[in-house]
Amino acid sequence: MTGTGLPSMDRTQLDAGRLTGNIEGFVGSVEIPVGLAGPLLFCGENVQGEIYAPMATTEGALVSSATRGSLAVTMAGGVSTCAVAQSMTRAPVFAFSRMPAARLFALTISQYLNDLRTVVRQVSKHAELVSIEPAVLGRTVHLKFTYTTGDAAGQNMTTACTWHACQWILEQEHLVDSQELESFIIEGNTSGDKKASFQRMTEGRGIRVTADCVLPEGIIKRVLNTTPDELTMGYHHIASGAVHGGVLGSTANAANIVAAIFTATGQDIACVHESSVGQFILEPTSDGGVYASMTLPGLALGTVGGGTHLPAQRELLEMMGCTGKGSAARLAEVIAGFALALDLSTVSAAVSGHFVSAHERLGRNRPGAVPCA
């Protein structure tokens, strides 16, 4: 149709017959280089020992920087990690003719939580409906359904569950007066699906995970080529800049880790936007070192479903031990640990004046240039 030959797509290792549910109009695949960052020593609730992280990226210097941060953290005794909570939300909207009808619906619907749980169980054996929370906006009610979804990210799962739950609601004449209800939409945009939001910071959507470590002065100087004072000063500058710029959260580079590992492991890449919202914190310790932590409140990820069954993505998940029951929490901890390591390296490079030189050396792809041997 376009007259374009697409010779680079003549071959693909993907079996088209196994891509049902992943792609339409399939014409081939795009290769993205994958590098291994690490090792990073974990002392977490779901992951222990040294881990290498696969990072699918075309940004030079990224893997090296994550590896440098990992070295510093590992030499300091490792990173502690904890997957604090997991949830997935879907928020349909019911529009009524006037506010009193919307208000009555909002006051009544919570009494039927157990009935809605029964409907959900008939749709999915993995999704568990935790709560429903109505919000009245004029004559509309945005009804937030919150689920746990096991090791699946659960966006499609919870959409189906919510749709059938809402069909049950619409059939209850004592709940919804057909003369008062004007419309129903499966998502009213208050769940924050694939969008960064304040709600993501405060409530999370996906897996909420946190990581921390303590770096002694000697390791900061030797590996990160800076000092504890310079490192904490740089952190305070980027934190205040984030406030001034209206940034949600405050990290130096977390999105790079989320995007690279999401791409390598078959996650929904559109969820990088919401999943990379986070809070990076640095504090001086009493003995002259630095305490560091990274909190990612809404990692929308899974180790089953989506693209996690594709051959390369599955192998990379297996390499990290992120298959089987409970592996989604493990993957979340791995991402948080490497996000912390990368932010430490990135801020160190900026305050020491090495940020540009590192990208000049590793990250600039000059057309016609002969690569170094």
Tab-separated table of N, CA and C in Angstrom, residues 85-181:
chain	number	residue	atom	x	y	z
A	85	ALA	N	2.465	-2.796	48.762
A	85	ALA	CA	1.048	-3.060	48.485
A	85	ALA	C	0.857	-3.231	46.989
A	86	GLN	N	-0.283	-3.838	46.610
A	86	GLN	CA	-0.607	-3.991	45.207
A	86	GLN	C	-2.089	-3.752	44.996
A	87	SER	N	-2.427	-3.007	43.942
A	87	SER	CA	-3.826	-2.777	43.606
A	87	SER	C	-3.932	-2.349	42.151
A	88	MET	N	-5.088	-2.548	41.571
A	88	MET	CA	-5.373	-2.037	40.231
A	88	MET	C	-6.787	-1.461	40.262
A	89	THR	N	-6.961	-0.322	39.608
A	89	THR	CA	-8.234	0.370	39.675
A	89	THR	C	-8.862	0.532	38.296
A	90	ARG	N	-10.168	0.609	38.308
A	90	ARG	CA	-10.953	0.974	37.133
A	90	ARG	C	-12.096	1.834	37.644
A	91	ALA	N	-12.434	2.904	36.939
A	91	ALA	CA	-13.393	3.870	37.483
A	91	ALA	C	-14.433	4.265	36.450
A	92	PRO	N	-15.522	3.511	36.350
A	92	PRO	CA	-16.605	3.892	35.446
A	92	PRO	C	-17.336	5.133	35.950
A	93	VAL	N	-18.069	5.775	35.039
A	93	VAL	CA	-18.826	6.964	35.413
A	93	VAL	C	-20.287	6.763	35.020
A	94	PHE	N	-21.178	7.096	35.957
A	94	PHE	CA	-22.620	7.030	35.747
A	94	PHE	C	-23.150	8.464	35.730
A	95	ALA	N	-23.815	8.839	34.641
A	95	ALA	CA	-24.352	10.201	34.514
A	95	ALA	C	-25.864	10.160	34.679
A	96	PHE	N	-26.363	10.948	35.635
A	96	PHE	CA	-27.793	11.018	35.920
A	96	PHE	C	-28.355	12.355	35.423
A	97	SER	N	-29.665	12.474	35.450
A	97	SER	CA	-30.293	13.702	34.956
A	97	SER	C	-30.019	14.886	35.876
A	98	ARG	N	-29.995	14.619	37.190
A	98	ARG	CA	-29.737	15.680	38.165
A	98	ARG	C	-28.927	15.142	39.337
A	99	MET	N	-28.365	16.049	40.117
A	99	MET	CA	-27.503	15.684	41.228
A	99	MET	C	-28.179	14.827	42.291
A	100	PRO	N	-29.459	15.072	42.688
A	100	PRO	CA	-30.056	14.243	43.750
A	100	PRO	C	-30.034	12.745	43.428
A	101	ALA	N	-30.259	12.387	42.165
A	101	ALA	CA	-30.233	10.974	41.794
A	101	ALA	C	-28.816	10.421	41.891
A	102	ALA	N	-27.841	11.221	41.491
A	102	ALA	CA	-26.442	10.802	41.601
A	102	ALA	C	-26.055	10.617	43.059
A	103	ARG	N	-26.490	11.549	43.891
A	103	ARG	CA	-26.172	11.477	45.317
A	103	ARG	C	-26.783	10.233	45.948
A	104	LEU	N	-28.012	9.908	45.601
A	104	LEU	CA	-28.675	8.728	46.160
A	104	LEU	C	-27.945	7.455	45.732
A	105	PHE	N	-27.536	7.390	44.470
A	105	PHE	CA	-26.800	6.230	43.983
A	105	PHE	C	-25.482	6.068	44.741
A	106	ALA	N	-24.778	7.170	44.949
A	106	ALA	CA	-23.491	7.128	45.649
A	106	ALA	C	-23.651	6.667	47.091
A	107	LEU	N	-24.729	7.077	47.737
A	107	LEU	CA	-24.978	6.696	49.125
A	107	LEU	C	-25.362	5.222	49.255
A	108	THR	N	-25.940	4.662	48.200
A	108	THR	CA	-26.504	3.314	48.261
A	108	THR	C	-25.542	2.228	47.789
A	109	ILE	N	-24.736	2.520	46.780
A	109	ILE	CA	-23.996	1.486	46.071
A	109	ILE	C	-23.033	0.709	46.964
A	110	SER	N	-22.445	1.342	47.958
A	110	SER	CA	-21.453	0.662	48.801
A	110	SER	C	-22.055	-0.500	49.585
A	111	GLN	N	-23.357	-0.513	49.767
A	111	GLN	CA	-24.016	-1.596	50.490
A	111	GLN	C	-23.987	-2.914	49.702
A	112	TYR	N	-23.640	-2.823	48.422
A	112	TYR	CA	-23.698	-3.995	47.557
A	112	TYR	C	-22.307	-4.511	47.185
A	113	LEU	N	-21.312	-4.188	47.990
A	113	LEU	CA	-19.950	-4.612	47.711
A	113	LEU	C	-19.843	-6.136	47.611
A	114	ASN	N	-20.463	-6.858	48.524
A	114	ASN	CA	-20.371	-8.322	48.496
A	114	ASN	C	-21.036	-8.910	47.255
A	115	ASP	N	-22.152	-8.313	46.811
A	115	ASP	CA	-22.800	-8.786	45.585
A	115	ASP	C	-21.875	-8.572	44.389
A	116	LEU	N	-21.212	-7.433	44.359
A	116	LEU	CA	-20.299	-7.137	43.254
A	116	LEU	C	-19.086	-8.068	43.294
A	117	ARG	N	-18.633	-8.422	44.494
A	117	ARG	CA	-17.539	-9.384	44.598
A	117	ARG	C	-17.932	-10.735	44.013
A	118	THR	N	-19.169	-11.135	44.203
A	118	THR	CA	-19.654	-12.396	43.641
A	118	THR	C	-19.627	-12.351	42.126
A	119	VAL	N	-20.038	-11.220	41.548
A	119	VAL	CA	-20.011	-11.061	40.090
A	119	VAL	C	-18.578	-11.134	39.580
A	120	VAL	N	-17.672	-10.463	40.273
A	120	VAL	CA	-16.268	-10.430	39.857
A	120	VAL	C	-15.662	-11.827	39.874
A	121	ARG	N	-15.982	-12.610	40.881
A	121	ARG	CA	-15.431	-13.968	40.976
A	121	ARG	C	-15.889	-14.847	39.818
A	122	GLN	N	-17.045	-14.533	39.247
A	122	GLN	CA	-17.540	-15.294	38.105
A	122	GLN	C	-16.802	-14.937	36.819
A	123	VAL	N	-16.169	-13.769	36.804
A	123	VAL	CA	-15.447	-13.297	35.622
A	123	VAL	C	-13.981	-13.714	35.663
A	124	SER	N	-13.352	-13.617	36.835
A	124	SER	CA	-11.923	-13.903	36.957
A	124	SER	C	-11.627	-14.606	38.277
A	125	LYS	N	-10.768	-15.614	38.210
A	125	LYS	CA	-10.354	-16.307	39.427
A	125	LYS	C	-9.146	-15.634	40.073
A	126	HIS	N	-8.567	-14.652	39.399
A	126	HIS	CA	-7.385	-13.979	39.925
A	126	HIS	C	-7.697	-12.617	40.545
A	127	ALA	N	-8.695	-11.913	40.016
A	127	ALA	CA	-9.024	-10.580	40.524
A	127	ALA	C	-9.853	-10.678	41.800
A	128	GLU	N	-9.507	-9.884	42.778
A	128	GLU	CA	-10.268	-9.788	44.021
A	128	GLU	C	-10.690	-8.335	44.204
A	129	LEU	N	-11.984	-8.095	44.286
A	129	LEU	CA	-12.494	-6.739	44.476
A	129	LEU	C	-12.316	-6.341	45.933
A	130	VAL	N	-11.521	-5.310	46.164
A	130	VAL	CA	-11.218	-4.851	47.520
A	130	VAL	C	-12.226	-3.824	47.992
A	131	SER	N	-12.537	-2.857	47.130
A	131	SER	CA	-13.428	-1.774	47.551
A	131	SER	C	-14.043	-1.088	46.348
A	132	ILE	N	-15.126	-0.370	46.595
A	132	ILE	CA	-15.695	0.544	45.612
A	132	ILE	C	-15.855	1.893	46.308
A	133	GLU	N	-15.476	2.954	45.610
A	133	GLU	CA	-15.466	4.279	46.216
A	133	GLU	C	-16.139	5.280	45.282
A	134	PRO	N	-17.357	5.744	45.626
A	134	PRO	CA	-18.049	6.695	44.760
A	134	PRO	C	-17.586	8.133	45.000
A	135	ALA	N	-17.533	8.906	43.911
A	135	ALA	CA	-17.240	10.336	43.997
A	135	ALA	C	-18.275	11.070	43.157
A	136	VAL	N	-19.016	11.960	43.791
A	136	VAL	CA	-20.066	12.715	43.099
A	136	VAL	C	-19.473	13.993	42.524
A	137	LEU	N	-19.606	14.153	41.222
A	137	LEU	CA	-19.198	15.381	40.533
A	137	LEU	C	-20.417	15.912	39.792
A	138	GLY	N	-21.114	16.862	40.416
A	138	GLY	CA	-22.348	17.358	39.826
A	138	GLY	C	-23.383	16.258	39.740
A	139	ARG	N	-23.840	15.972	38.519
A	139	ARG	CA	-24.851	14.929	38.332
A	139	ARG	C	-24.252	13.588	37.944
A	140	THR	N	-22.938	13.465	38.076
A	140	THR	CA	-22.269	12.203	37.739
A	140	THR	C	-21.667	11.562	38.976
A	141	VAL	N	-21.514	10.240	38.898
A	141	VAL	CA	-20.833	9.481	39.944
A	141	VAL	C	-19.692	8.702	39.302
A	142	HIS	N	-18.471	9.018	39.707
A	142	HIS	CA	-17.306	8.242	39.304
A	142	HIS	C	-17.099	7.175	40.376
A	143	LEU	N	-17.211	5.914	39.978
A	143	LEU	CA	-17.203	4.803	40.926
A	143	LEU	C	-15.887	4.036	40.773
A	144	LYS	N	-14.960	4.243	41.702
A	144	LYS	CA	-13.645	3.611	41.597
A	144	LYS	C	-13.672	2.205	42.186
A	145	PHE	N	-13.400	1.219	41.335
A	145	PHE	CA	-13.258	-0.166	41.744
A	145	PHE	C	-11.777	-0.430	41.988
A	146	THR	N	-11.437	-0.967	43.152
A	146	THR	CA	-10.045	-1.298	43.463
A	146	THR	C	-9.924	-2.802	43.665
A	147	TYR	N	-8.939	-3.392	42.964
A	147	TYR	CA	-8.745	-4.844	42.975
A	147	TYR	C	-7.307	-5.190	43.371
A	148	THR	N	-7.111	-6.427	43.808
A	148	THR	CA	-5.794	-7.053	43.755
A	148	THR	C	-5.838	-8.035	42.592
A	149	THR	N	-4.683	-8.219	41.910
A	149	THR	CA	-4.684	-9.007	40.673
A	149	THR	C	-3.573	-10.050	40.628
A	150	GLY	N	-3.035	-10.437	41.762
A	150	GLY	CA	-2.006	-11.467	41.785
A	150	GLY	C	-0.753	-11.025	41.059
A	151	ASP	N	-0.223	-11.873	40.195
A	151	ASP	CA	1.013	-11.566	39.470
A	151	ASP	C	0.760	-10.919	38.115
A	152	ALA	N	-0.498	-10.621	37.805
A	152	ALA	CA	-0.823	-9.911	36.570
A	152	ALA	C	-0.896	-8.422	36.838
A	153	ALA	N	-0.550	-7.623	35.818
A	153	ALA	CA	-0.746	-6.184	35.945
A	153	ALA	C	-2.235	-5.899	36.125
A	154	GLY	N	-3.070	-6.549	35.313
A	154	GLY	CA	-4.504	-6.572	35.572
A	154	GLY	C	-5.344	-5.515	34.914
A	155	GLN	N	-4.795	-4.703	33.998
A	155	GLN	CA	-5.633	-3.676	33.390
A	155	GLN	C	-6.815	-4.277	32.632
A	156	ASN	N	-6.544	-5.236	31.753
A	156	ASN	CA	-7.625	-5.849	30.976
A	156	ASN	C	-8.529	-6.702	31.860
A	157	MET	N	-7.918	-7.397	32.809
A	157	MET	CA	-8.679	-8.229	33.731
A	157	MET	C	-9.700	-7.400	34.510
A	158	THR	N	-9.248	-6.294	35.066
A	158	THR	CA	-10.147	-5.470	35.877
A	158	THR	C	-11.155	-4.716	35.024
A	159	THR	N	-10.799	-4.435	33.775
A	159	THR	CA	-11.776	-3.815	32.880
A	159	THR	C	-12.950	-4.757	32.649
A	160	ALA	N	-12.644	-6.027	32.362
A	160	ALA	CA	-13.713	-7.006	32.144
A	160	ALA	C	-14.543	-7.206	33.403
A	161	CYS	N	-13.866	-7.315	34.551
A	161	CYS	CA	-14.588	-7.505	35.814
A	161	CYS	C	-15.506	-6.316	36.101
A	162	THR	N	-15.004	-5.125	35.882
A	162	THR	CA	-15.788	-3.922	36.170
A	162	THR	C	-16.970	-3.803	35.219
A	163	TRP	N	-16.749	-4.160	33.953
A	163	TRP	CA	-17.844	-4.101	32.991
A	163	TRP	C	-19.004	-5.004	33.434
A	164	HIS	N	-18.716	-6.238	33.796
A	164	HIS	CA	-19.774	-7.161	34.206
A	164	HIS	C	-20.395	-6.730	35.534
A	165	ALA	N	-19.587	-6.163	36.432
A	165	ALA	CA	-20.140	-5.657	37.684
A	165	ALA	C	-21.110	-4.513	37.411
A	166	CYS	N	-20.763	-3.652	36.470
A	166	CYS	CA	-21.634	-2.525	36.140
A	166	CYS	C	-22.909	-2.987	35.433
A	167	GLN	N	-22.800	-4.059	34.627
A	167	GLN	CA	-24.011	-4.594	34.009
A	167	GLN	C	-24.968	-5.095	35.088
A	168	TRP	N	-24.412	-5.703	36.131
A	168	TRP	CA	-25.254	-6.142	37.248
A	168	TRP	C	-25.907	-4.940	37.915
A	169	ILE	N	-25.148	-3.871	38.121
A	169	ILE	CA	-25.691	-2.654	38.734
A	169	ILE	C	-26.842	-2.109	37.896
A	170	LEU	N	-26.648	-2.051	36.580
A	170	LEU	CA	-27.660	-1.469	35.698
A	170	LEU	C	-28.946	-2.295	35.684
A	171	GLU	N	-28.848	-3.573	36.031
A	171	GLU	CA	-30.032	-4.440	36.063
A	171	GLU	C	-30.839	-4.291	37.344
A	172	GLN	N	-30.257	-3.625	38.355
A	172	GLN	CA	-30.954	-3.480	39.644
A	172	GLN	C	-31.801	-2.209	39.641
A	173	GLU	N	-33.102	-2.376	39.463
A	173	GLU	CA	-33.983	-1.215	39.348
A	173	GLU	C	-34.031	-0.397	40.634
A	174	HIS	N	-33.806	-1.036	41.776
A	174	HIS	CA	-33.824	-0.316	43.043
A	174	HIS	C	-32.545	0.506	43.237
A	175	LEU	N	-31.529	0.215	42.432
A	175	LEU	CA	-30.275	0.955	42.501
A	175	LEU	C	-30.214	2.075	41.477
A	176	VAL	N	-30.670	1.775	40.267
A	176	VAL	CA	-30.570	2.726	39.159
A	176	VAL	C	-31.936	2.882	38.506
A	177	ASP	N	-32.464	4.068	38.593
A	177	ASP	CA	-33.727	4.400	37.931
A	177	ASP	C	-33.424	4.693	36.462
A	178	SER	N	-33.974	3.867	35.565
A	178	SER	CA	-33.680	4.041	34.142
A	178	SER	C	-34.111	5.399	33.613
A	179	GLN	N	-35.077	6.025	34.265
A	179	GLN	CA	-35.500	7.352	33.825
A	179	GLN	C	-34.545	8.443	34.308
A	180	GLU	N	-33.795	8.152	35.365
A	180	GLU	CA	-32.836	9.127	35.890
A	180	GLU	C	-31.447	8.962	35.267
A	181	LEU	N	-31.050	7.716	34.960
A	181	LEU	CA	-29.723	7.467	34.407
A	181	LEU	C	-29.689	7.820	32.926
